[in-house]
Coordinates of C-alpha atoms and ligand atoms in Angstrom, one line a residue:
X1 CA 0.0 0.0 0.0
X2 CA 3.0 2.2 0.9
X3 CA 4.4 2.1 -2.9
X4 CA 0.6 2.5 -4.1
X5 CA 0.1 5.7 -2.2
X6 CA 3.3 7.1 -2.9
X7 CA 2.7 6.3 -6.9
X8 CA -1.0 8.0 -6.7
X9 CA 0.7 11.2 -4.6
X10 CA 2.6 11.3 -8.3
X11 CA -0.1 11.8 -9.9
X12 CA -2.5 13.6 -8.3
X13 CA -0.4 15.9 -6.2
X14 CA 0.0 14.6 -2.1
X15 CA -2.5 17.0 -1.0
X16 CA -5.5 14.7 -3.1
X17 CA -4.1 11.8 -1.5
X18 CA -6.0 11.1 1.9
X19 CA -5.0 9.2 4.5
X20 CA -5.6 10.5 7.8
X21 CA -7.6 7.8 9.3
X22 CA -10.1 10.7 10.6
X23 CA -10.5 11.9 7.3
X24 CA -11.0 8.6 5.5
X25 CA -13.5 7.7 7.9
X26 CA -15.6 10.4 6.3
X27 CA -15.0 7.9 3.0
X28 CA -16.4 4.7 4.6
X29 CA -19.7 5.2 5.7
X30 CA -22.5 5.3 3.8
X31 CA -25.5 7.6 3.9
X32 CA -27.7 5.5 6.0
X33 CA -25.3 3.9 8.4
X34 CA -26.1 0.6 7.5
X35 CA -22.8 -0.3 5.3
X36 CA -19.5 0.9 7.2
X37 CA -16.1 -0.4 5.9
X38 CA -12.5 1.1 6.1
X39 CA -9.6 1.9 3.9
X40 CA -6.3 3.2 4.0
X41 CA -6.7 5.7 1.1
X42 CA -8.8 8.1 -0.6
X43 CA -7.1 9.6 -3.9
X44 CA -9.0 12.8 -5.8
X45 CA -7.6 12.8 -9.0
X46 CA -8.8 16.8 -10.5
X47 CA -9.3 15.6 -14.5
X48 CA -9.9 12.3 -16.5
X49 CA -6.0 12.1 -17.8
X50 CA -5.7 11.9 -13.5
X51 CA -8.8 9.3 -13.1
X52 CA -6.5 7.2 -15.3
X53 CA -3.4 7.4 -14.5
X54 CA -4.9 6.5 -11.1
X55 CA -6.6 3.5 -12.2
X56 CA -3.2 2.4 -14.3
X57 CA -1.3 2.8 -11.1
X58 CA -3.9 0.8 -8.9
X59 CA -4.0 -1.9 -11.7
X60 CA -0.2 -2.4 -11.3
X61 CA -0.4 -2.6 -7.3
X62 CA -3.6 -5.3 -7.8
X63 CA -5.4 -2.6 -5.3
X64 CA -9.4 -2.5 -5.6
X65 CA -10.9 0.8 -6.4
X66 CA -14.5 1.6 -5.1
X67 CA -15.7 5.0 -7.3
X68 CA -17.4 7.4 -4.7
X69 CA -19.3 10.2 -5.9
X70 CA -21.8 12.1 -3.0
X71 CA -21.9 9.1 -1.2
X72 CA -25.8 9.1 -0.9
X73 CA -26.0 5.5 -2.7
X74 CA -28.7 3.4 -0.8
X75 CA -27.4 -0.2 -1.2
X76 CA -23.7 -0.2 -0.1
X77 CA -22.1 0.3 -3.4
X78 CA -19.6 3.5 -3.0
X79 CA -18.3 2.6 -0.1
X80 CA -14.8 0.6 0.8
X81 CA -16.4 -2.6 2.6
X82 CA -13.0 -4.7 1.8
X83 CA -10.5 -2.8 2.1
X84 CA -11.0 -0.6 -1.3
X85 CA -8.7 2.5 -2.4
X86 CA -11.9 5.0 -2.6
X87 CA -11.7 7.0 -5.9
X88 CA -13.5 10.4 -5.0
X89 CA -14.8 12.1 -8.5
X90 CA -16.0 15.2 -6.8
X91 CA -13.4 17.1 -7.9
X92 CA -14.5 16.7 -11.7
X93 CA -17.5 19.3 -10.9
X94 CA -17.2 21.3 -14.5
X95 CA -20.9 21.9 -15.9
X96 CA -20.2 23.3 -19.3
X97 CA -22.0 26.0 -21.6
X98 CA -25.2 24.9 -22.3
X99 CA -25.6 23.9 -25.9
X100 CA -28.9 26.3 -26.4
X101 CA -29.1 25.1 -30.1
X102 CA -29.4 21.0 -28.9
X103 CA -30.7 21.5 -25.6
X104 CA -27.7 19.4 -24.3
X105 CA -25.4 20.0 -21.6
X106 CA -22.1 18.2 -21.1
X107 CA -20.6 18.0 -17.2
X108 CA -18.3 15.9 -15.1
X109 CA -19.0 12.9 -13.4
X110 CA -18.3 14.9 -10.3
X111 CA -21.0 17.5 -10.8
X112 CA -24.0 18.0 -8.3
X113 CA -27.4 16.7 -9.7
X114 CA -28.7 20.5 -8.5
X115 CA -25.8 22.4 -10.0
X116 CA -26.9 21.0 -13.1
X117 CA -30.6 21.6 -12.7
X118 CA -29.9 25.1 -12.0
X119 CA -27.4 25.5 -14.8
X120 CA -30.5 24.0 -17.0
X121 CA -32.5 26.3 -15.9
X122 CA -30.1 29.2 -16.2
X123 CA -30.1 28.2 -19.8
X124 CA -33.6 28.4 -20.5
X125 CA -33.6 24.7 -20.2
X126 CA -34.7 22.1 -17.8
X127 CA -33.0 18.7 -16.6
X128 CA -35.4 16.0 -16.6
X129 CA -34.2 14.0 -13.4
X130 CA -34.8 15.3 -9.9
X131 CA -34.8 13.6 -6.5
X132 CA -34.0 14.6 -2.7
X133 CA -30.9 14.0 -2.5
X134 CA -29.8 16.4 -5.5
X135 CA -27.5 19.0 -4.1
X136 CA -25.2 16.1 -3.1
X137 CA -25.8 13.2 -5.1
X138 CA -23.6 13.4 -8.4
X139 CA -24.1 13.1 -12.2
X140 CA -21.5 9.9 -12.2
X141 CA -23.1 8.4 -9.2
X142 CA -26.9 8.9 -11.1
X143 CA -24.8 7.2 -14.5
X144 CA -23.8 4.5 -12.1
X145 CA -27.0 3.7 -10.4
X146 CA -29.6 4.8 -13.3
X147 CA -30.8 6.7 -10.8
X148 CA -34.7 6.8 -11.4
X149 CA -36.1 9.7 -8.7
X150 CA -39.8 12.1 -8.8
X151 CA -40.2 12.3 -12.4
X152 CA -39.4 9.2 -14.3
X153 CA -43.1 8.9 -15.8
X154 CA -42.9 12.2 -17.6
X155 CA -38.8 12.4 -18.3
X156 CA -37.7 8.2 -17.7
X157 CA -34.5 7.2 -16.3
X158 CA -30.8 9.0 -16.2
X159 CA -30.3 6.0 -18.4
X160 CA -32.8 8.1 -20.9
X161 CA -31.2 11.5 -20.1
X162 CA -27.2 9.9 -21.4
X163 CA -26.4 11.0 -24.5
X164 CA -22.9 10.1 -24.7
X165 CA -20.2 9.2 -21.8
X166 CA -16.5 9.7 -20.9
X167 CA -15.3 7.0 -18.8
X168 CA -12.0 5.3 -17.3
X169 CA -12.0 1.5 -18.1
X170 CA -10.5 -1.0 -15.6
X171 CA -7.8 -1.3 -18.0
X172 CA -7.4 2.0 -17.6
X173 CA -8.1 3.3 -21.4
X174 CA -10.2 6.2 -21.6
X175 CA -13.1 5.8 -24.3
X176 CA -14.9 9.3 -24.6
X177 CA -18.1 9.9 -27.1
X178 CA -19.5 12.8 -26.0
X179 CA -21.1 14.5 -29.7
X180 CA -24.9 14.0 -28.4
X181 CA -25.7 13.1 -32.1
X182 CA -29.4 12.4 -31.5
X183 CA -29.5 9.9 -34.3
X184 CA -26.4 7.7 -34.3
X185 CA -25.9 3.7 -34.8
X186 CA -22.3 3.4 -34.7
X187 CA -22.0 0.5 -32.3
X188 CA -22.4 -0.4 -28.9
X189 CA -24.1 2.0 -26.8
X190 CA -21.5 2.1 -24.2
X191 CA -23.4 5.4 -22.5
X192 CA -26.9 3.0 -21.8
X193 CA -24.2 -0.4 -20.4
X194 CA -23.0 2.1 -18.0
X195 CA -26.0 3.2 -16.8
X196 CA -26.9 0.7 -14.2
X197 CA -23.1 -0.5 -13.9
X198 CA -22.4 0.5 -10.4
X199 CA -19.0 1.4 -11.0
X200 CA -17.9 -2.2 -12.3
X201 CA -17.0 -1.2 -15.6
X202 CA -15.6 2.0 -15.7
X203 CA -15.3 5.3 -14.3
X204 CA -17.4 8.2 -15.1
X205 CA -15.6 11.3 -15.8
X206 CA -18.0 12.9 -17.7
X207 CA -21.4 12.9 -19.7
X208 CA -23.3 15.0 -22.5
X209 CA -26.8 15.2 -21.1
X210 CA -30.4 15.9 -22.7
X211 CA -32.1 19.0 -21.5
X212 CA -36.0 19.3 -21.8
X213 CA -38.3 21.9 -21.9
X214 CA -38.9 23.9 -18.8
X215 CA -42.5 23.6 -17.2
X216 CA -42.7 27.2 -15.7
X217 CA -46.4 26.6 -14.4
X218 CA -46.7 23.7 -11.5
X219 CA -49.7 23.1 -9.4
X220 CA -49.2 20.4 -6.6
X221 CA -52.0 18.6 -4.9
X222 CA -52.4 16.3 -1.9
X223 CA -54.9 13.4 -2.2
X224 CA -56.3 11.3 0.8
X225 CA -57.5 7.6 -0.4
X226 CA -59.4 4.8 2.0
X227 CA -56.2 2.6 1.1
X228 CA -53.6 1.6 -1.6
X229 CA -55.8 0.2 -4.0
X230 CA -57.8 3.0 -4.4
X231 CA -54.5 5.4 -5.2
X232 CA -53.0 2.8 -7.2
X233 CA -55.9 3.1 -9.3
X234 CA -56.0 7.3 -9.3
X235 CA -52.4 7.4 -10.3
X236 CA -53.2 4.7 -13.6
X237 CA -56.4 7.0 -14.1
X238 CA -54.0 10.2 -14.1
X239 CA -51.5 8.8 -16.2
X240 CA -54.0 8.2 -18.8
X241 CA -56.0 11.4 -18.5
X242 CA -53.7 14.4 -17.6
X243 CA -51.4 14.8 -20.0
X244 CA -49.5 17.5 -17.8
X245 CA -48.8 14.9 -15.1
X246 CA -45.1 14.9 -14.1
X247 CA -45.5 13.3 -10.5
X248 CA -47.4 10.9 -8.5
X249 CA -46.0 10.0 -5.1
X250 CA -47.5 7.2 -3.1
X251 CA -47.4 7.5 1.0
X252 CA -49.6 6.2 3.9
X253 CA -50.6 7.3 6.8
X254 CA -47.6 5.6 8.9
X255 CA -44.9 7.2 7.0
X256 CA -46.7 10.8 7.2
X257 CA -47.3 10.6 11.0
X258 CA -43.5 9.8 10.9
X259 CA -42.9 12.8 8.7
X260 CA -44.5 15.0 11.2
X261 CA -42.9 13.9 14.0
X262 CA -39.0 14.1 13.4
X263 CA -39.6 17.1 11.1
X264 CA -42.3 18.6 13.5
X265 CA -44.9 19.3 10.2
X266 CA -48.5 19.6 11.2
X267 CA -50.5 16.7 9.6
X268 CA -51.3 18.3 6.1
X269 CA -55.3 17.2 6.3
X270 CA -57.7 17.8 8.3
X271 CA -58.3 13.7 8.9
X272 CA -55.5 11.0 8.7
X273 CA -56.3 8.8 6.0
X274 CA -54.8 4.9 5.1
X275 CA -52.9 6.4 1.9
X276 CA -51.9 9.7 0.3
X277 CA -51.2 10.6 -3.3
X278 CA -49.0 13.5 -3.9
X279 CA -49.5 14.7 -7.5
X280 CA -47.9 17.2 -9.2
X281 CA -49.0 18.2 -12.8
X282 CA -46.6 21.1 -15.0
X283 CA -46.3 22.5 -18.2
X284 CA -46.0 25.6 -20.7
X285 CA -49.8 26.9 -19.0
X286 CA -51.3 26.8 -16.1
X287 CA -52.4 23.3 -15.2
X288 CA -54.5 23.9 -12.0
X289 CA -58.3 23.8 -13.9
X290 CA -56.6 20.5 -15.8
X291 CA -55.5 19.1 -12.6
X292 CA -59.0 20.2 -10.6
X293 CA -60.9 18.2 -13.4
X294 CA -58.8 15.0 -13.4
X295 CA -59.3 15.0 -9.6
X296 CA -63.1 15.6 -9.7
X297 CA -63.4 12.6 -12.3
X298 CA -61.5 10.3 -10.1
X299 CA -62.8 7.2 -7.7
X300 CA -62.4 7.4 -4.0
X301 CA -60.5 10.5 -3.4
X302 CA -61.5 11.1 0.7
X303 CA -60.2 14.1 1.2
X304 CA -58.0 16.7 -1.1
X305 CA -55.0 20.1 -0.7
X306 CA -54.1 21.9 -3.4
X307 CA -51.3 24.1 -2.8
X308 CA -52.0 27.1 -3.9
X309 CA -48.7 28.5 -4.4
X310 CA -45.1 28.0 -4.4
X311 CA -44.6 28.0 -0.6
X312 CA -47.5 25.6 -0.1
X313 CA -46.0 23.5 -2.9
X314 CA -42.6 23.0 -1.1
X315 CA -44.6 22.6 2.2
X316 CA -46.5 19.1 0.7
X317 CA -43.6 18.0 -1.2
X318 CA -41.7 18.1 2.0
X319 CA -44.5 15.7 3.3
X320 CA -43.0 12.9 0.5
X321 CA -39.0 14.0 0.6
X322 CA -38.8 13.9 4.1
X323 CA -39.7 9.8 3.9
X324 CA -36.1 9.1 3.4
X325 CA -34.3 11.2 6.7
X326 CA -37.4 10.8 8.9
X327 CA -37.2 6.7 8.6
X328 CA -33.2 7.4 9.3
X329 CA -34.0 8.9 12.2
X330 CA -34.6 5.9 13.8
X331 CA -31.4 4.5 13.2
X332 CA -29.8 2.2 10.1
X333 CA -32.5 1.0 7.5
X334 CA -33.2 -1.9 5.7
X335 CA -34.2 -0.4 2.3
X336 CA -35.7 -2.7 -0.4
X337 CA -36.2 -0.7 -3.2
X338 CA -38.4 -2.8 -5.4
X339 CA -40.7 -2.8 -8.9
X340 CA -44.1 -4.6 -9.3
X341 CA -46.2 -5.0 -11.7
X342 CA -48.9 -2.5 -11.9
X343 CA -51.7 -5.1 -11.5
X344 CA -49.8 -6.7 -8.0
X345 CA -48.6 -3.3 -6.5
X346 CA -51.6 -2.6 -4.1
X347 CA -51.5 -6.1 -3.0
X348 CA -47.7 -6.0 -2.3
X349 CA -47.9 -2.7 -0.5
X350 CA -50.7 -4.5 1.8
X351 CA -49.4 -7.6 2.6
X352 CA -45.3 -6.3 3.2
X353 CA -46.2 -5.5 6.5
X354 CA -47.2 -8.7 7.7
X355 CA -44.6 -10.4 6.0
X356 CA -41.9 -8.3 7.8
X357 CA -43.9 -9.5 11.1
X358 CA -43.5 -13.0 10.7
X359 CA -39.8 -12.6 10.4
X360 CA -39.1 -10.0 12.3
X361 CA -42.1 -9.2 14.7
X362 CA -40.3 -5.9 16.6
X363 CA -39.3 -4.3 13.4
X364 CA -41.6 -1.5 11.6
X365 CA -42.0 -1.3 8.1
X366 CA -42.2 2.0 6.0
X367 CA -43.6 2.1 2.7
X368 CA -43.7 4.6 -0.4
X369 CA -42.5 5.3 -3.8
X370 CA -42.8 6.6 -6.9
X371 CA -46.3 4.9 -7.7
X372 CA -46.3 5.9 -11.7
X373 CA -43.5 3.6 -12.0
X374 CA -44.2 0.7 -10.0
X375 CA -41.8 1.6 -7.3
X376 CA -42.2 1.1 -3.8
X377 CA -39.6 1.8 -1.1
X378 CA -39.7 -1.2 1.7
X379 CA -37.9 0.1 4.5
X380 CA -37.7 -1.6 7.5
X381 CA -36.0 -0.7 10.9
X382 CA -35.4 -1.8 14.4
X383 CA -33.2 -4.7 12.6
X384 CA -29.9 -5.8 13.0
X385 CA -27.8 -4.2 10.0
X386 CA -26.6 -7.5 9.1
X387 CA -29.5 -9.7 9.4
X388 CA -30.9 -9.9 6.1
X389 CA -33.5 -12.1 6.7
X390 CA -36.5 -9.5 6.2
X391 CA -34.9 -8.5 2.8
X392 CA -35.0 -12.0 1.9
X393 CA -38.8 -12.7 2.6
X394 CA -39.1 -8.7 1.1
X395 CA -37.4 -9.2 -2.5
X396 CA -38.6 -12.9 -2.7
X397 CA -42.1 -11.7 -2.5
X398 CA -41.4 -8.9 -5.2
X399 CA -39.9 -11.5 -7.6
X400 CA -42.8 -14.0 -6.6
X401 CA -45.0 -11.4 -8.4
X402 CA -42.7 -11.2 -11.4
X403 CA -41.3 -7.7 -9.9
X404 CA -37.4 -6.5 -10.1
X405 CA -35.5 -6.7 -7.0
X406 CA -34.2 -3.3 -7.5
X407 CA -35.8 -0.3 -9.6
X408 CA -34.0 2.4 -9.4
X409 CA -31.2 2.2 -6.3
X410 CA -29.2 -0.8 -8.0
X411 CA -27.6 -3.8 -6.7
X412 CA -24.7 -2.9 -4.5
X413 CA -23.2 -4.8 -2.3
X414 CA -26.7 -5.0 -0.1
X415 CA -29.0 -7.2 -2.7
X416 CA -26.2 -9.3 -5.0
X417 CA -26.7 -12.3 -3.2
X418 CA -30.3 -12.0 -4.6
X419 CA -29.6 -11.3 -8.6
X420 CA -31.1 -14.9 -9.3
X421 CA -34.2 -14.0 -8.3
X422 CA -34.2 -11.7 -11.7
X423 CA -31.3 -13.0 -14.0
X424 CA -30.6 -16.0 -15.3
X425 CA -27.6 -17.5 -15.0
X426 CA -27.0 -16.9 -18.8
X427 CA -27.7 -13.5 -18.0
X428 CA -25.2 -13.8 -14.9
X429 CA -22.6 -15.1 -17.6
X430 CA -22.7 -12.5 -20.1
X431 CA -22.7 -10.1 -17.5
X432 CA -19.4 -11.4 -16.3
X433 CA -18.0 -11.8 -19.7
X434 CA -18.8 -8.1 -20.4
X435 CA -16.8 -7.2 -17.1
X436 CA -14.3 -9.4 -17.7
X437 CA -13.6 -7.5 -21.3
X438 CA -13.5 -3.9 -19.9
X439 CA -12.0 -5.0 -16.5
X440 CA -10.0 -7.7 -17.0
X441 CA -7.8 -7.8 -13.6
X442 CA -11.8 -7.0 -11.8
X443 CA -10.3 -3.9 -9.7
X444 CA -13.2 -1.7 -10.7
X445 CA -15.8 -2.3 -7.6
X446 CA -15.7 -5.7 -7.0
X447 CA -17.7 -6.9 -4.1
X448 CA -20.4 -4.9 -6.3
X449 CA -23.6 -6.1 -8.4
X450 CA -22.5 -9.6 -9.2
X451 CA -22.8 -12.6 -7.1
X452 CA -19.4 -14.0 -5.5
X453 CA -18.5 -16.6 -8.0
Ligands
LIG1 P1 -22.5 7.2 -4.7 O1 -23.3 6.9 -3.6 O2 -21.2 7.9 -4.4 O3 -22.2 5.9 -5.6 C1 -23.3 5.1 -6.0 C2 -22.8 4.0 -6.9 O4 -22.3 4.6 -8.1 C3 -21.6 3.2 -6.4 O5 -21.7 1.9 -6.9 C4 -20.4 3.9 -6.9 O6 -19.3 3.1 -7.0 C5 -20.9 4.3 -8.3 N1 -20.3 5.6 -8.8 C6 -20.3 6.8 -8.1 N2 -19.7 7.7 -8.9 C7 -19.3 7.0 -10.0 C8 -18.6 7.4 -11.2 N3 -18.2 8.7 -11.4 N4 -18.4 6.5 -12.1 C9 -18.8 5.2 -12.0 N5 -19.4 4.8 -10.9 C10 -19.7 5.7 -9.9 N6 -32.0 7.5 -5.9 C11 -33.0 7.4 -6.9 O7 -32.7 6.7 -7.9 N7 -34.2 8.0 -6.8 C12 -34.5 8.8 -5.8 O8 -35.6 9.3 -5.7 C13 -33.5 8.9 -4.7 N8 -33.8 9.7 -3.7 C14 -32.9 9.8 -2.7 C15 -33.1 10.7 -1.6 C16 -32.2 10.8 -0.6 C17 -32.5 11.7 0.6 C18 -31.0 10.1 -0.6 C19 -30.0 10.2 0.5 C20 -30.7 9.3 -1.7 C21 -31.6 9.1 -2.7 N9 -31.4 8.3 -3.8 C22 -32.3 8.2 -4.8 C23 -30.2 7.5 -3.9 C24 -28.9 8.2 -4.4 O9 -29.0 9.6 -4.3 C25 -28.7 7.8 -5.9 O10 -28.4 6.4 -6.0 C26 -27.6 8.6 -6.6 O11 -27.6 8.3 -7.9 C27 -26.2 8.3 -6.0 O12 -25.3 9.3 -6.5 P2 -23.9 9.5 -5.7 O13 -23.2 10.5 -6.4 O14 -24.2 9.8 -4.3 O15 -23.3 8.1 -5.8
LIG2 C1 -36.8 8.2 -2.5 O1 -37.6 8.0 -3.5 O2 -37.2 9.0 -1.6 C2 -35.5 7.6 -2.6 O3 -35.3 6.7 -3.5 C3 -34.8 7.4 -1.3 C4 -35.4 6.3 -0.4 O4 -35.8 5.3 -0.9 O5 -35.4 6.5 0.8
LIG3 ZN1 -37.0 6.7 -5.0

C-alpha cells in the first residue's frame, strides 16, 4: 500500500491523496449507516487524464478501487467494505455551456445533480431528473446507479437522459463519445451499459446530457385515499387522462405521521387517512383547472390540498422528501427498493407488513414510492444491520409477483446475493463476460452487483 500511495501522490499531487484515518472515515460510511467499511486511502484525482493514471497505477499494485461520488447510494455500493482504495470524483465538478441550439449539456462525473438543474435552468432549459438527494448526489453516481427519482413517468430514467459518456476502463483506457448526435448507430451503446453499472465497468468522468423543456407553471396537490388500492388506481387514471402529469408520489398514513414527528410538520389534512397521493401536474400553461378536473373525475378520493402556491408546494412535497431522513431517524435501515407489476402493487404494498412480522415481529415497516412507475420503497427498521433475513422474505415476495429486486437504487453490495431471483444464470454469464472485457484484472468495484463466483 506504501508504494501505491506514494505512486498516486505522483499523480494527483500529495495533497489529493487522503490518509488521515479521521479523514478517511468520512469515506467509509454510507448515507444511511447501515454499510460501514474502512480503507487506507482516498485519492481525488482533478481531471480524466488523472482518473486514469490513477486506475493504471492501482491496476499495477492489484489494489481494488470503489468509485465514490456524494456518497448518498442506498445499497452499499460506493463505499470501501473490503478494504478498497476510494476513488473520490468530486473534484470533476465542471458543468459546461449549455448547448442552447441541442438542448444538451455536457458535465463531469463529479457534478451535483442540482448544480446542473440550475445550470439547466439558467439556460432556459430544464433537466429532466430530480430527486432529494440532489445537491449532493452526483451526475456519475446517477450514471452508475440509473438513478430513477420524482419524475421518471414524464422524463424516464438518467439512463434516458445519457447522450454520450466519458469514462475510465478498468484497463485504464479512456473511451470518450461525448457528440450527443441524437440519431447515431455506430456501435455499442457504451453510454446505456454504463447506466446501471455501479461502478464495475468503468469510471465516469464525464457525460453529455439531454435537456427538456422547462415547465414554468406547476400546481401540486395532496390526495387522501381509503387505502392503496384506491390510489393505485387514481395514479393509472391520471396517467391516462392528464397529460401534464409529471408526479405521482404514493405515502400512507404511517410514514406521514412519521414525517410529522421528526420534522415537526402539522398533519397536512384535516383527517389522517390509510394512503396519500401527492400529485404534481406542470407544463408551458397553467395546469390547476386540468389538474382540478382529473381530480373531480377520479374514484375514492377522501379528502384533497391543493397548494396554492409555491410556498404551499414545497410545504407538501416536503411531506413525501422527508420519507427518506425521517425513517433514518430511527437508526440504520433496511431499504428494499423494489418494482411490481402494476396489477400486484396494491396487493404487495398491503401484505409487506405482515410479512416483515413473521420474520421480524419488533421491526416497523415503512412504505412509499414513486407509484407511476411501479416503485415502492420497503424500509424496514429496528433490525440488525446485518440480518438480512426481512430483505430476503421482502425481495422474494417482489420477484414471486414477477417484480425486479431493484428499480431504481441498484444492486450494490446489499441485494447481489439476490440477482437470481431476476437474472438467469445466462444473463449472470454474459454479464461477467462483459466485465471481464473492460476490467479484465476485476479492480473496478468488485464486491459490487454480481454474485461472489
Ligand atoms: P455514490 O453513492 O457515491 O455511488 C453510488 C454508486 O455509483 C456506487 O456503486 C459507486 O461506485 C458508483 N459511482 C459513483 N460515482 C461514479 C462514477 N463517477 N463513475 C462510476 N461509478 C460511480 N435514488 C434514486 O434513484 N431516486 C431517488 O428518488 C432517490 N432519492 C434519494 C433521496 C435521498 C434523501 C438520498 C440520500 C438518496 C436518494 N437516492 C435516490 C439514492 C442516491 O442519491 C442515488 O443512488 C444517486 O444516484 C447516487 O449518487 P452519488 O453521487 O451519491 O453516488
Ligand atoms: C426516494 O424516493 O425517496 C428515494 O429513492 C430514497 C429512499 O428510498 O429513501
Ligand atoms: Zn426513490
Amino acid at each position: 500500500m506504501d508504494g501505491l500511495v506514494v505512486d498516486l501522490g505522483e499523480v494527483v499531487g500529495p495533497d489529493q491523496v487522503l490518509s488521515d484515518p479521521e479523514v478517511v472515515a468520512s469515506y467509509t460510511v454510507d448515507w444511511t449507516g447501515r454499510f460501514r467499511g474502512a480503507s487506507t486511502v482516498v485519492v481525488r484525482p482533478g481531471s480524466v487524464a488523472e482518473v486514469a493514471a490513477v486506475v493504471v497505477a492501482c491496476r499495477r499494485h492489484g489494489a481494488a478501487v470503489v468509485p465514490q461520488g456524494g456518497n448518498t447510494g442506498m445499497v452499499g455500493g460506493g463505499v470501501p467494505l473490503a478494504g478498497e482504495v476510494v476513488l473520490s470524483l468530486r473534484r470533476l465538478d465542471a458543468v459546461g455551456d449549455v448547448d442552447r441550439l441541442a438542448g444538451q449539456v455536457t458535465v463531469g462525473g463529479g457534478a451535483t445533480l442540482g448544480t446542473v438543474r440550475q445550470a439547466a435552468a439558467d439556460a432556459g432549459w430544464a433537466y429532466g431528473v430530480d430527486f432529494a438527494a440532489r445537491d449532493s448526489c452526483t451526475i456519475g453516481g446517477n450514471v452508475g446507479t440509473n438513478a430513477g427519482g420524482l419524475r421518471v413517468l414524464r422524463y424516464g430514467d438518467t439512463r434516458a437522459q445519457v447522450l454520450g459518456i466519458e469514462a475510465v476502463l478498468g484497463t485504464g483506457q479512456v473511451v470518450s463519445h461525448l457528440g450527443g448526435l441524437l440519431k447515431d448507430n455506430t456501435g455499442y451503446a457504451l453510454p446505456a451499459l454504463l447506466c446501471g453499472s455501479e461502478g464495475t465497468l468503468g469510471v465516469v468522468t464525464a457525460a453529455r446530457l439531454r435537456l427538456v423543456p422547462p415547465s414554468p407553471h406547476r400546481v401540486v396537490a395532496l390526495l387522501a385515499f381509503g387505502g392503496t388500492a384506491e390510489a393505485v388506481s387514481a395514479a393509472a387514471e391520471l396517467r391516462r387522462g392528464l397529460p401534464s402529469l409529471s408526479a405521482t408520489e404514493l405515502m400512507l398514513q404511517s410514514g406521514i405521521a412519521l414525517v410529522c414527528r421528526v420534522t415537526g410538520a402539522p398533519l397536512p389534512l384535516a383527517d389522517p387517512h390509510p394512503a396519500y397521493l401527492l400529485v404534481e401536474a406542470a407544463g408551458p400553461a397553467d395546469p390547476t383547472g386540468e389538474l382540478a378536473d382529473a381530480v373531480d373525475h377520479l374514484v375514492g378520493v377522501a379528502e384533497v390540498a391543493v397548494a396554492e402556491d409555491s410556498v404551499r408546494a414545497a410545504a407538501l412535497w416536503r411531506y413525501r422528501e422527508a420519507h427518506t431522513e425521517a425513517v433514518n431517524a430511527l437508526g440504520p435501515p433496511h431499504k428494499m427498493d423494489v418494482t411490481l407489476p402494476a396489477a400486484a402493487l396494491a396487493d404487495f404494498v398491503d401484505r409487506v407488513p405482515d410479512e416483515v412480522a413473521a420474520v421480524a415481529p419488533r421491526a416497523e415497516t415503512w412504505l412509499f414510492g414513486h407509484v407511476a412507475d411501479g416503485n415502492v420503497h420497503v424500509n424496514v427498521t429496528g433490525l440488525d444491520p446485518d440480518d438480512d433475513r426481512v430483505d430476503d422474505a421482502v425481495l422474494s415476495l417482489a420477484a414471486g409477483y414477477g417484480g425486479s429486486i431493484s428499480a431504481e437504487h441498484g444492486i450494490g453490495t446489499a441485494k447481489r446475493r439476490w440477482l437470481h431471483l431476476n437474472r438467469t444464470a445466462a444473463e449472470i454469464d454474459a454479464f461477467r463476460g462483459i466485465k471481464a472485457a473492460l476490467d479484465p484484472d476485476g479492480i473496478l468495484n468488485p464486491n459490487v452487483l454480481l454474485p461472489a463466483p
